[in-house]
Amino acid sequence: MNYKQGAVGAFLVLGAVGLSALAKAPTAQLNKAFADFKARDIRTGKTVSLKNTYKGKVVVGIFMQNNCGTTWRYEEKIGKLIGDYKKKGVQVVAVHSSPYETDAEIKGQMDSRNLPIPILDDKPTQAIMNYVDAKCSPTFFIVDKAGKYRYVGAFDNRPSGETEKYVRPALDAILAGKPVPKTQTRAFG
């Protein structure tokens, strides 16, 4: 689902002053330090941060929406990713940026699909979404153990019958200390 579709009403309310402030917000640069973020974990109610909570871990962030069909077509692949990489020190987190969905809706959807990962609440400011420049869900991003932004884009080239994978080769390269083969791809949803 396109975040821009749901945000049209919000942009109209913001007005010109709000839009000019958004235009000046910094965006992440690949292979550079990823800014620390703080967000409430919808599951626990606790505030988490990249530099403290996930320090020394590779973090895969996934922008997810309750009402996005493409997001849920990746449910099985996301579940397998969580299982395969958890033992390798990779933390997968969902990032929930849609102001049109409640915490209970996204948590219920994640629980019903057996995806027991932290759900970071990005709804109040959409700071993480804007920083990564995510345009749709699911958009995946990866930050390495040193806190560098190493990948952003799609999981693979299509939800079923993929011919090219992106997230797994990026993770494997990061864990092996090698360059990521593709650092950016076009997310779709």
C-alpha positions as a printed Julia matrix, in Angstrom:
189×3 Matrix{Float64}:
  0.0     0.0    0.0
  1.31    3.42  -0.91
  1.96    5.6    2.14
  1.33    8.7    0.03
 -2.3     7.69  -0.62
 -3.11    7.58   3.07
 -1.14   10.7    3.82
 -2.88   13.06   1.38
 -5.35   14.27   4.01
 -2.57   14.73   6.54
 -0.55   16.82   4.09
 -3.52   19.09   3.41
 -3.84   19.74   7.13
 -0.13   20.44   7.54
 -0.18   23.42   5.22
  2.77   25.14   3.62
  4.8    25.57   6.81
  4.6    21.86   7.64
  5.48   20.86   4.1
  8.57   23.04   4.03
  9.72   21.51   7.32
  9.25   17.99   5.93
 11.2    18.86   2.81
 14.23   19.77   4.96
 14.25   16.54   6.99
 17.48   14.58   6.48
 17.37   11.21   4.78
 19.63    8.22   5.39
 22.64    7.71   3.15
 23.68    4.18   2.26
 26.97    2.96   3.76
 26.94    5.83   6.26
 25.97    5.83   9.93
 22.24    5.38  10.43
 20.83    7.98  12.81
 19.78    6.72  16.19
 16.04    6.45  16.53
 13.76    6.08  19.49
 10.36    4.48  19.15
  7.84    2.79  21.39
  7.62   -0.96  20.93
  3.89   -1.57  20.52
  4.25   -5.04  22.06
  5.96   -4.02  25.3
  5.19   -0.31  25.6
  8.9     0.33  26.19
 10.96    2.85  24.26
 13.69    1.26  22.17
 16.59    2.82  20.3
 18.94    1.66  17.6
 22.09    2.55  19.51
 21.05    1.1   22.88
 18.49   -1.67  22.4
 20.0    -3.1   19.22
 23.64   -2.16  19.74
 25.99   -4.69  18.14
 23.22   -6.42  16.18
 22.35   -6.42  12.53
 18.84   -4.96  12.3
 16.35   -5.64   9.53
 13.5    -3.15   9.6
 10.3    -3.85   7.69
  7.7    -1.16   7.12
  4.4    -3.02   7.51
  0.75   -2.09   7.27
 -2.24   -4.03   8.49
 -4.27   -3.4    5.33
 -1.55   -4.03   2.73
 -1.99   -7.22   0.73
  1.6    -7.18  -0.54
  2.93   -7.08   3.02
  1.06  -10.24   3.93
  2.05  -12.08   0.74
  5.54  -11.96   2.3
  4.36  -13.42   5.62
  5.96  -16.84   5.1
  9.23  -15.37   3.82
  9.41  -12.95   6.76
  8.75  -15.77   9.23
 11.5   -17.88   7.68
 13.88  -14.9    7.68
 13.26  -14.37  11.41
 13.94  -18.04  12.17
 16.98  -18.41   9.93
 18.8   -15.28  11.06
 17.9   -14.96  14.75
 20.62  -17.45  15.71
 23.08  -15.36  13.68
 22.43  -12.27  15.82
 20.05  -10.52  13.41
 17.12   -8.64  14.93
 14.08   -8.24  12.68
 11.68   -5.44  13.63
  8.43   -4.22  12.12
  8.01   -0.47  11.71
  4.4     0.72  11.79
  4.0     4.16  10.21
  0.35    4.23   9.12
 -1.63    6.79  11.13
 -4.84    5.18   9.86
 -4.34    1.91  11.73
 -4.36    1.27  15.44
 -1.71   -0.47  17.5
 -4.21   -3.25  18.24
 -4.83   -3.83  14.52
 -1.18   -4.27  13.57
 -0.38   -6.26  16.71
 -3.37   -8.54  16.1
 -2.35   -9.08  12.49
  1.24   -9.89  13.48
  0.11  -12.24  16.26
 -2.38  -14.07  14.03
  0.41  -14.64  11.51
  2.91  -15.82  14.14
  5.38  -12.98  13.57
  6.56  -12.34  17.17
  8.92   -9.45  16.45
  9.03   -5.99  17.99
  6.66   -3.51  16.34
  8.11    0.0   16.43
  5.52    2.77  16.53
  6.49    5.33  13.89
  2.97    6.77  13.56
  3.37    9.9   15.68
  6.05   11.5   13.49
  6.82    9.01  10.72
 10.45    9.94  11.37
 11.87    6.51  10.51
  9.75    6.27   7.36
 10.86    9.72   6.2
 14.49    9.08   7.11
 14.57    5.87   5.06
 12.36    7.51   2.41
 10.0     4.52   2.39
  7.21    5.01  -0.12
  5.26    1.78   0.38
  4.95   -1.34   2.47
  6.69   -3.6    2.72
  9.97   -1.72   2.46
 12.97   -3.45   4.02
 16.09   -1.77   5.37
 19.22   -3.19   6.98
 21.6    -1.6    9.47
 24.81   -3.5   10.26
 26.44   -4.18  13.66
 28.45   -0.96  13.4
 25.29    1.08  12.81
 25.8     1.63   9.07
 22.85    1.74   6.7
 23.56   -1.05   4.21
 20.38   -1.85   2.25
 16.92   -0.49   1.42
 14.21   -1.79  -0.88
 12.26   -4.94  -1.66
 12.69   -8.4   -0.13
 13.01   -9.91  -3.61
 11.71   -9.2   -7.08
  8.18  -10.59  -6.46
  6.1   -12.16  -3.68
  5.88  -15.62  -5.29
  8.16  -17.31  -7.76
 10.95  -14.81  -7.24
 13.93  -14.98  -9.58
 16.13  -12.58  -7.66
 16.61  -12.23  -3.91
 17.79   -9.03  -2.23
 17.5    -9.13   1.58
 19.08  -12.56   2.18
 22.15  -11.91  -0.02
 22.56   -8.52   1.68
 22.42  -10.14   5.14
 24.79  -12.92   4.14
 27.29  -10.39   2.79
 27.05   -8.22   5.92
 27.51  -11.21   8.23
 30.53  -12.35   6.17
 32.08   -8.86   6.25
 31.69   -8.4    2.49
 30.11   -5.65   0.38
 26.36   -5.89  -0.15
 25.73   -6.99  -3.77
 22.74   -4.63  -4.26
 22.4    -1.8   -1.77
 19.14   -0.4   -3.09
 16.18   -1.83  -4.99
 12.71   -0.55  -5.72
 10.21   -1.61  -3.09
  6.69   -2.35  -4.26
  3.42   -2.73  -2.46
